[in-house]
Amino acid sequence: MKYEKLMAAGKIGRLEVKNRIVMPAMGTSLAAASGEASDEMIAFYEERAAGGCGLIITEITRVDNETGVGTPNQLNASDLLFVPRLEKLARAVHRHDSKIFLQLQHPGRQNHGRLIGGRQIVAPSAVMSSAIGEMPRELSAQEVEELVRKFVFAAHIAKTAGIDGVEIHGAHGYLVGQFLSPLTNLRTDKYGGSLEGRMLFLTEIVLGIKQACGAGFPVSVRIDGDEFVPGGITLDEALETAKHLESLGVDCINVSSGTYESSNTIIEPISYPQGWKKHLAAAMKQAVRIPVIACDVIRKPEFAESLLQEGNTDFVAVGRAQLADPEWGNKAAAGKEAGIRTCISCLYCIQEVMECKVIKCAVNARAGRELEFAEPAKDGGSRAVAVIGGGPAGMEAARILAQREFKPVLFEARDVLGGSVELGSRPPLKEKLNWFIDNMQHQLEQLEVDIRLSTKPTLDQLKELEPYAVVVATGAQPVIPAIPGVNKAAVCTVVDVLGGNAVISSQRAVVIGSGMTGLETAEYLVDRGNRVTVVEMQPRIGPDAYLPNLIDIVTRLKKSGVELLASTKLVEVKDGSVVLENTSTGEVTEREADAVVLSIGVTPESSFTEELKQALPNVKVIGDAGKPGRIGQAIQTGFETAYMLR
């Protein structure tokens, strides 16, 4: 077998797991409002079990309804009334010879009062998280003891429901981790002070679960190998904690990192490579004899196998990769890794959950919607469908149409597939986008889709196909502002730059617009020896960007010396300079510029679409051609249009 270690059975305590693939806890917000495991949640987890995952660890599960509400639609194990639906969840996973743990969590200070009825959030000590901005109150010793009982009772509920084990969430700056950390635990009673005192809350939880559920009931603890915040948990302290947990009878250590104040070390943006923090799990494996699970940004099975072969870990946490492709395990086992739709680390999934919506995946439109969209019906009857545009929306539409046994013909004006995603892969550290393009092309080839590159079809060519439908996925065009000098030779768009039509090197370049595309283009220009200034009309840089992605790139741009000007508007382009206006003060300044790069948005090109609608029946418009958006929106419109085509 190609992935011998990855597919080998392993043990956590007395529990045998069929392979070394673990789906770690990820928030989904798929639970019912009551906190019960909904049919949607059960379908979501069952599809990953059927896809070859050995062990599934659920999203954060609530143990306390007073101060411990982590998300509105959160799985709950605080009362026996939750047992029946948890039992149904366990049965669904067990049908596929997979195992399931319930992850028990309390958010502590990383929470908001609005989630707990307006009450003040709680913590080991009154230390505010800068990422939250709400001051917590210190828990009394009596409250701490009551929370211990609640964790233990939740574990009892899990065992009663037939769940195979539990994981205590002691990482990511949540309550258990707050007790462990010298940064957030300033207590002077028995639950604070030395490391032994700071571990007491967790110690009592573990011993309580072992007493209530029996020594044979597996307990995993997720801990930070490093919090990556000054004064927080370091690797040396984490190793001491792991050794102590082993002595208590804990069956497994799940190694992660970070808190909300170092959030990009928890859920890494696209720039972080696979295995950037593998030293944490490697050190843990040397320190303890119980199994270690590694959270190491694992995307590809060959990398997972290499970690296991190196002895870096015992199990691999494959999280977002199984959002992107629930068949990750089966495809790896069959040696069909080229068919895996790989996670591109875009953070679309966590952004949706943090906005109180259900889990979504940019490259997998079915994630979280498994009940809405079963396998597509094979009712195409070999009817031709023209798909105009080979970007993400067009490729996804062609893929689903082919699965439905239509005969899609995919036209792409450029000589490569990928559209704006292909252009977006060109700035530094964006190579993961090519994984998506390569996989889509592979799937289209496997489905024998007729792909016509370097072809912009005419109306007559489309009529010759006698198409049952036409899907327009032609994308959008850059917005060009009506300002003096905008037509000068020094002015171009981000599409010109990334597409290679405008070559800018060793110049003074001004990028107009600080969306993610503008910022990434700025980094592309820096990489080519340019001195770069980014101009943004809104009061802050990256006004519509997801904050973790924004922090990631802005940190690098500042280190590279890029000048970032917010509340600034371009009013004129002159020969060798630009005229800028401060939108707050009205002050007008002029600065030198050899090149001006426009990144102020895109707009659909609709003239050909209207012509098609007049001449052909059943014309559908998807992706940026309908409404500009991110990869996730493009994939969703392509998928749904093709799935629902009648």
XYZ file of C-alpha atoms in Angstrom:
646
model
C 0.000 0.000 0.000
C 1.302 3.463 -0.938
C 0.455 5.089 2.404
C 1.340 2.228 4.692
C 1.600 4.186 7.950
C -1.379 6.417 7.219
C -3.669 3.481 6.629
C -2.401 1.312 9.484
C -4.728 0.712 12.425
C -3.831 2.447 15.677
C -4.958 2.499 19.275
C -6.035 5.254 21.646
C -6.223 3.573 25.014
C -8.160 0.368 24.402
C -9.969 1.790 21.370
C -8.802 0.599 17.955
C -9.003 3.126 15.127
C -8.935 1.737 11.572
C -6.337 4.246 10.294
C -4.332 7.246 11.457
C -6.652 9.897 9.972
C -8.333 12.129 12.546
C -10.846 14.833 11.747
C -10.144 17.340 14.535
C -12.802 19.533 16.080
C -14.008 22.354 13.837
C -16.977 24.596 14.505
C -19.876 23.920 12.140
C -22.929 25.644 13.703
C -24.929 22.729 12.286
C -26.479 21.771 15.622
C -30.124 22.554 16.226
C -30.908 25.746 18.141
C -31.642 23.475 21.127
C -28.079 22.124 21.005
C -29.100 18.701 19.758
C -27.248 16.969 16.944
C -29.363 17.916 13.928
C -29.917 15.781 10.855
C -27.661 18.220 8.972
C -24.847 17.700 11.468
C -25.249 13.937 11.397
C -25.128 13.912 7.589
C -22.035 16.127 7.638
C -20.097 13.843 9.967
C -21.386 10.642 8.401
C -20.124 11.698 4.982
C -16.612 12.140 6.409
C -16.842 8.748 8.128
C -17.955 7.146 4.874
C -15.072 8.952 3.170
C -12.475 7.007 5.126
C -11.795 9.031 8.285
C -10.681 6.821 11.191
C -11.623 9.120 14.098
C -13.951 12.110 14.089
C -13.775 14.629 16.925
C -16.870 16.796 17.020
C -16.960 20.551 17.138
C -16.773 22.293 20.522
C -19.511 20.828 22.699
C -21.122 22.881 25.438
C -20.927 21.673 29.033
C -22.360 24.771 30.729
C -25.344 26.870 29.662
C -24.739 29.738 32.085
C -21.321 31.041 31.095
C -20.131 28.453 28.589
C -22.063 29.241 25.400
C -19.456 29.303 22.635
C -21.637 29.734 19.551
C -25.406 30.110 19.059
C -25.916 26.775 17.279
C -23.504 24.680 19.313
C -23.594 20.989 20.091
C -24.649 20.523 23.720
C -23.970 17.804 26.280
C -25.156 19.514 29.455
C -28.323 17.462 29.977
C -29.543 13.894 29.493
C -32.128 15.120 27.000
C -29.287 15.401 24.456
C -28.512 11.669 24.600
C -30.926 10.390 21.887
C -29.604 12.641 19.110
C -25.989 12.053 20.164
C -26.729 8.341 19.998
C -28.022 8.794 16.447
C -24.824 10.663 15.570
C -22.684 7.869 16.998
C -24.620 5.228 15.056
C -24.181 7.146 11.790
C -20.406 7.300 12.235
C -20.126 3.706 13.440
C -21.921 2.429 10.326
C -18.711 3.126 8.442
C -16.307 1.522 10.927
C -15.208 4.948 12.145
C -14.953 6.193 15.716
C -16.166 9.447 17.263
C -15.150 11.588 20.251
C -17.094 14.486 21.725
C -14.936 17.550 22.345
C -15.889 19.253 25.619
C -15.274 22.999 25.830
C -15.884 26.196 27.760
C -14.851 29.489 26.093
C -13.985 31.379 29.283
C -12.777 34.894 28.494
C -12.793 34.251 24.733
C -16.494 34.933 24.564
C -19.017 37.742 24.427
C -21.627 38.703 27.002
C -24.311 38.756 24.308
C -23.979 34.967 23.993
C -24.687 34.417 27.699
C -27.681 36.645 28.219
C -25.701 39.825 28.746
C -23.839 38.447 31.760
C -20.161 39.189 32.273
C -17.869 36.605 30.748
C -15.710 34.539 33.101
C -12.087 33.463 33.380
C -9.560 32.150 35.886
C -8.523 35.779 36.463
C -9.729 39.208 35.390
C -7.415 39.448 32.384
C -9.006 40.788 29.211
C -8.326 39.304 25.791
C -7.335 42.037 23.346
C -9.076 40.030 20.632
C -12.395 40.206 22.521
C -12.316 43.536 24.320
C -14.536 42.505 27.254
C -13.236 42.287 30.795
C -14.019 38.913 32.401
C -14.703 38.368 36.061
C -12.701 35.866 38.075
C -14.432 32.579 38.813
C -14.790 31.683 42.468
C -13.303 28.418 43.687
C -16.830 27.092 44.148
C -17.688 27.946 40.537
C -14.538 26.198 39.341
C -15.506 23.061 41.240
C -18.995 23.210 39.717
C -17.511 23.489 36.224
C -15.416 20.388 36.920
C -18.654 18.525 37.668
C -20.200 19.816 34.445
C -17.286 18.575 32.327
C -17.540 15.175 34.012
C -21.306 15.009 33.527
C -20.920 15.860 29.829
C -18.480 12.959 29.461
C -21.019 10.684 31.160
C -23.632 11.823 28.625
C -21.241 11.050 25.766
C -20.574 7.550 27.045
C -24.294 6.952 27.615
C -24.956 7.941 23.988
C -22.442 5.430 22.652
C -19.780 8.018 21.811
C -16.358 6.324 21.820
C -14.495 8.879 23.940
C -14.143 12.539 24.795
C -11.598 15.249 24.195
C -11.089 18.066 26.691
C -10.344 21.293 24.843
C -7.368 22.744 26.689
C -5.952 24.682 23.730
C -6.615 27.853 21.714
C -6.999 30.074 24.761
C -10.316 28.650 25.971
C -11.096 28.195 29.661
C -9.025 25.077 30.361
C -6.098 26.618 28.491
C -6.617 29.871 30.394
C -6.094 27.989 33.654
C -2.907 26.430 32.247
C -1.424 29.679 30.961
C 0.677 31.925 33.221
C -0.567 34.867 31.157
C -4.229 34.386 32.049
C -4.093 32.566 35.397
C -3.039 34.973 38.123
C -4.899 33.186 40.911
C -3.429 32.763 44.373
C -5.673 29.888 45.503
C -5.161 26.194 44.791
C -6.081 26.662 41.104
C -3.218 29.082 40.399
C 0.403 29.859 41.105
C 2.794 27.089 40.072
C 2.260 24.909 37.009
C 0.908 22.216 39.319
C -1.729 24.630 40.617
C -2.570 25.872 37.142
C -3.059 22.261 36.027
C -5.421 21.426 38.902
C -8.648 22.365 37.077
C -7.736 20.048 34.206
C -6.472 17.395 36.621
C -9.795 17.299 38.445
C -11.710 17.067 35.166
C -9.605 14.139 33.942
C -9.779 12.230 37.222
C -13.501 12.903 37.477
C -14.145 11.544 33.975
C -12.039 8.461 34.616
C -13.937 7.785 37.828
C -17.373 8.393 36.292
C -16.826 6.665 32.948
C -14.227 4.046 33.816
C -10.533 3.771 33.088
C -11.271 2.163 29.706
C -13.221 5.159 28.376
C -10.748 7.106 26.208
C -9.892 10.686 27.130
C -7.927 12.915 24.776
C -6.706 16.358 25.792
C -6.041 19.044 23.218
C -3.293 21.383 24.382
C -1.217 24.169 22.902
C 2.359 23.241 22.209
C 2.930 27.001 22.160
C 0.468 29.861 22.579
C 2.694 32.175 20.514
C 1.854 35.127 22.759
C 4.343 36.843 25.111
C 4.008 35.463 28.626
C 1.837 32.559 27.508
C 2.355 28.804 27.381
C 5.683 27.750 25.866
C 6.710 24.360 24.544
C 8.656 23.528 27.721
C 5.568 24.048 29.902
C 3.397 22.171 27.410
C 5.688 19.160 27.635
C 5.459 19.165 31.427
C 1.668 19.350 31.156
C 1.608 16.423 28.733
C 3.726 14.276 31.051
C 1.413 15.083 33.954
C -1.651 14.185 31.881
C -0.079 10.873 30.935
C 0.436 10.111 34.619
C -3.278 10.739 35.229
C -4.300 8.126 32.666
C -5.067 10.412 29.720
C -5.069 8.267 26.584
C -4.010 10.766 23.925
C -2.510 14.256 23.473
C -3.788 16.373 20.594
C -1.178 19.075 19.891
C -2.231 22.427 18.501
C -1.205 26.044 19.108
C -2.315 29.624 19.539
C -5.055 31.722 21.106
C -7.398 34.339 19.688
C -4.576 36.842 20.197
C -2.348 34.771 17.900
C -5.239 33.472 15.835
C -3.317 32.771 12.642
C -1.402 30.068 14.488
C -4.697 28.254 15.183
C -6.336 28.373 11.756
C -3.602 29.262 9.333
C -4.059 31.459 6.251
C -2.833 30.433 2.813
C 0.749 31.621 3.405
C 1.486 28.987 6.071
C 3.110 25.827 4.632
C 2.253 22.282 5.601
C 4.111 21.291 8.748
C 5.282 24.753 9.797
C 4.757 23.787 13.462
C 5.569 20.084 13.282
C 8.302 20.554 15.870
C 5.610 20.859 18.545
C 4.167 17.384 17.989
C 7.634 15.933 17.469
C 8.735 17.214 20.876
C 5.531 15.941 22.464
C 6.024 12.490 20.988
C 9.489 12.358 22.556
C 8.094 13.393 25.948
C 5.204 10.906 26.333
C 4.449 7.278 25.518
C 0.724 7.762 24.825
C -0.403 8.545 21.260
C 0.023 12.046 19.870
C -2.225 13.693 17.279
C -0.523 16.397 15.202
C -2.329 19.484 13.881
C 0.229 20.484 11.259
C -1.704 22.133 8.376
C -1.865 18.734 6.701
C -3.377 18.952 3.225
C -1.910 16.095 1.194
C -1.645 12.386 2.042
C 2.022 12.191 1.047
C 2.856 14.831 3.649
C 0.760 13.044 6.276
C 2.609 9.824 5.499
C 5.981 11.570 5.811
C 5.120 12.794 9.331
C 4.192 9.277 10.388
C 7.262 7.745 8.742
C 9.489 10.270 10.526
C 7.953 9.268 13.866
C 6.782 12.842 14.287
C 3.310 11.763 15.420
C 0.984 8.784 15.845
C -2.148 10.241 14.238
C -2.583 13.100 11.774
C -5.252 15.768 12.177
C -6.784 16.298 8.753
C -9.381 18.986 9.347
C -10.086 21.535 6.662
C -8.798 19.063 4.083
C -11.834 16.886 4.860
C -14.146 19.879 4.528
C -12.802 20.350 1.021
C -13.022 16.655 0.170
C -14.923 14.261 2.457
C -13.443 11.356 0.435
C -9.885 12.347 1.401
C -9.242 9.088 3.262
C -10.708 6.764 0.647
C -8.880 8.496 -2.200
C -5.596 8.307 -0.311
C -6.135 4.605 0.419
C -6.845 3.949 -3.262
C -3.802 5.909 -4.431
C -6.038 8.442 -6.167
C -4.545 11.541 -4.571
C -4.783 13.488 -7.830
C -8.539 13.296 -7.379
C -8.468 14.948 -3.941
C -9.911 18.457 -3.951
C -7.348 20.105 -1.726
C -8.020 22.765 0.896
C -6.502 26.090 -0.176
C -6.406 27.602 3.359
C -8.573 30.571 2.357
C -10.350 30.752 5.783
C -13.806 30.928 4.161
C -14.977 28.135 6.482
C -14.113 29.817 9.774
C -15.232 33.234 8.547
C -18.730 31.902 7.899
C -18.934 30.252 11.331
C -17.610 33.346 13.115
C -20.386 35.334 11.436
C -22.928 32.959 13.055
C -23.640 31.157 9.795
C -23.204 27.434 9.121
C -19.936 25.927 7.960
C -19.096 26.324 4.281
C -16.104 25.474 2.127
C -14.941 27.622 -0.773
C -14.025 24.639 -2.944
C -16.795 22.259 -1.846
C -20.290 23.693 -2.196
C -21.832 20.636 -0.493
C -19.978 21.048 2.805
C -22.604 21.474 5.513
C -25.371 20.995 2.936
C -25.148 17.254 2.426
C -28.890 16.803 2.977
C -29.764 19.569 0.520
C -27.579 18.193 -2.233
C -27.328 14.434 -2.548
C -25.366 12.951 -5.420
C -26.623 14.684 -8.602
C -29.167 12.827 -10.708
C -27.793 11.318 -13.919
C -30.499 12.763 -16.128
C -28.557 14.845 -18.636
C -29.339 12.500 -21.511
C -26.155 13.527 -23.374
C -27.658 16.938 -24.145
C -25.103 19.616 -24.992
C -24.553 22.532 -22.655
C -22.192 25.362 -23.533
C -20.200 26.749 -20.606
C -18.483 30.023 -21.463
C -15.589 30.737 -19.136
C -13.080 28.410 -17.461
C -12.779 30.118 -14.102
C -13.942 28.472 -10.865
C -17.664 28.922 -11.584
C -17.406 27.600 -15.133
C -15.225 24.636 -14.194
C -17.540 23.659 -11.347
C -20.620 23.935 -13.577
C -18.967 21.782 -16.237
C -17.968 19.199 -13.624
C -21.464 18.800 -12.211
C -23.067 18.828 -15.667
C -20.737 16.018 -16.726
C -21.598 14.035 -13.594
C -25.246 14.455 -14.540
C -24.407 13.030 -18.005
C -24.950 16.226 -19.922
C -22.306 16.947 -22.556
C -20.720 20.209 -21.443
C -18.474 22.104 -23.838
C -16.213 24.442 -21.854
C -14.926 27.518 -23.701
C -12.053 29.550 -22.230
C -10.656 32.639 -23.950
C -7.207 32.256 -22.335
C -4.821 29.371 -22.926
C -5.180 28.091 -19.351
C -8.052 27.253 -17.034
C -8.595 28.970 -13.716
C -9.701 32.496 -14.582
C -9.170 34.953 -11.740
C -7.978 32.113 -9.487
C -5.091 31.394 -11.833
C -4.129 35.069 -11.799
C -4.523 35.082 -8.019
C -2.023 32.243 -7.690
C 0.821 34.420 -9.013
C 1.582 36.660 -6.011
C 3.963 35.261 -3.371
C 2.696 32.458 -1.104
C -0.487 31.886 -3.142
C 0.662 28.641 -4.771
C -2.023 26.593 -3.024
C -4.535 28.033 -5.483
C -2.837 25.923 -8.140
C -3.824 22.824 -6.171
C -7.455 23.755 -6.784
C -6.920 24.406 -10.501
C -4.952 21.176 -10.981
C -7.640 19.136 -9.252
C -10.454 20.728 -11.246
C -8.631 20.109 -14.491
C -7.996 16.507 -13.455
C -11.669 15.950 -12.677
C -12.782 17.502 -15.959
C -10.359 15.295 -17.857
C -11.568 12.202 -15.984
C -15.143 13.150 -16.916
C -14.044 13.664 -20.555
C -15.322 17.219 -20.696
C -14.761 18.927 -24.063
C -12.408 21.810 -23.129
C -11.679 24.436 -25.769
C -8.899 26.781 -24.678
C -7.997 30.032 -26.439
C -11.558 30.127 -27.727
C -14.069 32.910 -27.341
C -17.191 31.484 -28.992
C -19.355 33.490 -31.337
C -23.109 33.302 -31.297
C -23.033 31.244 -34.506
C -20.593 28.743 -32.974
C -22.872 28.332 -29.991
C -25.915 27.830 -32.191
C -24.094 25.036 -34.037
C -23.977 23.075 -30.769
C -27.774 23.216 -30.499
C -27.309 23.565 -26.745
C -29.941 22.598 -24.226
C -28.576 25.450 -22.123
C -25.819 28.047 -22.085
C -23.988 28.829 -18.851
C -22.246 32.200 -18.874
C -19.212 32.303 -16.570
C -17.206 35.014 -18.297
C -16.177 36.744 -15.090
C -15.956 40.496 -14.690
C -13.921 43.423 -15.934
C -11.857 45.827 -13.806
C -13.523 49.114 -12.906
C -11.768 52.115 -14.467
C -12.541 55.382 -12.659
C -13.341 58.513 -14.647
C -10.501 60.706 -13.433
C -8.030 62.910 -15.318
C -5.037 60.986 -16.678
C -6.464 57.507 -16.163
C -5.745 56.635 -19.810
C -2.024 57.389 -19.562
C 0.444 54.646 -20.424
C 1.604 54.442 -16.812
C -1.863 53.282 -15.683
C -2.817 49.610 -15.714
C -4.981 47.170 -13.760
C -4.113 44.298 -11.443
C -5.217 41.962 -14.231
C -2.616 43.526 -16.526
C 0.075 43.132 -13.884
C -0.693 39.565 -12.795
C -1.438 38.489 -16.359
C 1.966 39.683 -17.542
C 0.687 42.375 -19.899
C 2.178 45.122 -17.737
C 5.722 44.442 -16.561
C 6.709 46.692 -13.660
C 10.094 46.335 -12.005
C 12.398 48.646 -10.025
C 9.859 51.458 -10.186
C 7.765 53.631 -7.889
C 4.405 51.887 -8.064
C 1.129 53.111 -6.551
C -1.640 50.537 -6.097
C -5.110 52.091 -5.918
C -7.388 49.942 -3.730
C -6.549 47.804 -0.699
C -8.810 44.824 -1.092
C -7.029 41.486 -0.867
C -6.347 41.564 -4.619
C -4.711 44.985 -4.352
C -2.639 43.978 -1.338
C -1.525 40.729 -2.951
C -0.594 42.603 -6.117
C 1.412 45.021 -3.968
C 3.366 42.067 -2.597
C 3.846 40.775 -6.156
C 5.298 44.174 -7.108
C 7.572 44.282 -4.056
C 8.900 40.880 -5.093
C 9.988 42.510 -8.366
C 11.991 45.238 -6.754
C 9.438 48.030 -6.789
C 8.847 50.688 -4.134
C 5.146 50.356 -3.462
C 2.467 52.576 -1.976
C -1.107 51.316 -1.459
C -3.885 53.917 -1.514
C -7.301 53.232 0.054
C -10.250 55.649 0.010
C -11.933 54.030 3.045
C -10.810 54.851 6.611
C -8.961 51.574 7.012
C -6.821 49.317 4.848
C -8.594 46.183 3.599
C -12.099 47.352 4.523
C -13.809 44.205 3.257
C -11.050 41.675 3.967
C -11.377 38.928 6.580
C -9.229 40.125 9.470
C -6.886 37.085 9.837
C -6.098 37.186 6.104
C -5.602 40.940 6.323
C -3.260 40.695 9.318
C -1.250 38.024 7.532
C -0.507 40.045 4.416
C -0.298 43.510 6.005
C 2.336 42.224 8.432
C 4.489 41.120 5.502
C 3.874 44.306 3.509
C 4.961 46.487 6.422
C 8.130 44.434 6.857
C 8.799 44.986 3.152
C 8.485 48.743 3.523
C 5.196 49.147 1.676
C 3.462 52.432 2.475
C -0.228 52.011 3.326
C -2.393 55.142 2.989
C -5.993 54.931 4.199
C -8.588 57.738 3.829
C -6.864 58.695 0.586
C -8.399 59.129 -2.871
C -6.742 59.209 -6.280
C -7.911 62.394 -8.068
C -5.502 62.655 -11.008
C -2.665 60.849 -12.776
C 0.101 63.053 -14.181
C 3.301 62.216 -16.010
C 5.512 60.777 -13.296
C 3.183 61.496 -10.378
C -0.263 61.059 -8.852
C -2.474 63.593 -7.116
C -4.070 62.318 -3.915
C -6.714 63.764 -1.619
C -7.112 62.973 2.069
C -10.815 62.171 2.425
C -10.820 63.196 6.082
C -9.100 66.578 5.829
C -9.474 67.457 2.158
C -5.718 68.016 1.881
C -4.367 67.471 -1.656
C -0.827 66.186 -2.187
C 1.238 65.089 -5.154
C 3.726 62.231 -5.079
C 6.050 60.635 -7.577
C 4.827 57.515 -9.367
C 6.195 55.635 -12.361
C 3.296 53.173 -12.465
C -0.308 53.294 -11.249
C -2.104 49.971 -10.705
C -5.886 50.043 -10.373
C -7.569 47.568 -8.012
C -10.865 49.227 -7.175
C -13.240 46.403 -8.008
C -14.781 44.641 -10.950
C -18.080 44.782 -12.801
C -19.803 42.115 -14.929
C -19.627 42.469 -18.704
C -23.234 41.934 -19.765
C -23.478 42.902 -23.448
C -22.802 39.398 -24.826
C -25.021 37.877 -22.154
C -27.970 39.969 -23.314
C -27.299 38.947 -26.903
C -27.316 35.287 -25.870
C -30.579 35.650 -23.993
C -32.214 37.086 -27.083
C -30.972 34.296 -29.358
C -30.871 31.122 -27.247
C -33.115 29.488 -24.649
C -32.098 28.561 -21.103
C -29.217 30.983 -20.526
C -27.793 30.958 -16.996
C -25.333 33.495 -15.587
C -22.970 32.423 -12.788
C -19.925 33.554 -10.825
C -18.538 37.051 -11.292
C -20.501 37.372 -14.538
C -23.601 37.620 -12.362
C -22.303 39.110 -9.122
C -18.617 39.562 -8.286
C -17.482 37.647 -5.211
C -14.915 35.258 -3.791
C -14.049 31.726 -4.896
C -16.673 30.307 -2.539
C -19.504 32.281 -4.134
C -18.297 31.374 -7.639
C -18.142 27.664 -6.828
C -21.537 27.787 -5.149
C -23.274 29.416 -8.111
C -21.593 27.033 -10.552
C -22.546 24.014 -8.486
C -26.137 25.010 -7.796
C -26.854 26.116 -11.364
C -25.565 22.859 -12.816
C -27.212 20.752 -10.090
C -30.606 22.383 -10.557
C -30.583 22.719 -14.365
C -33.886 21.537 -15.770
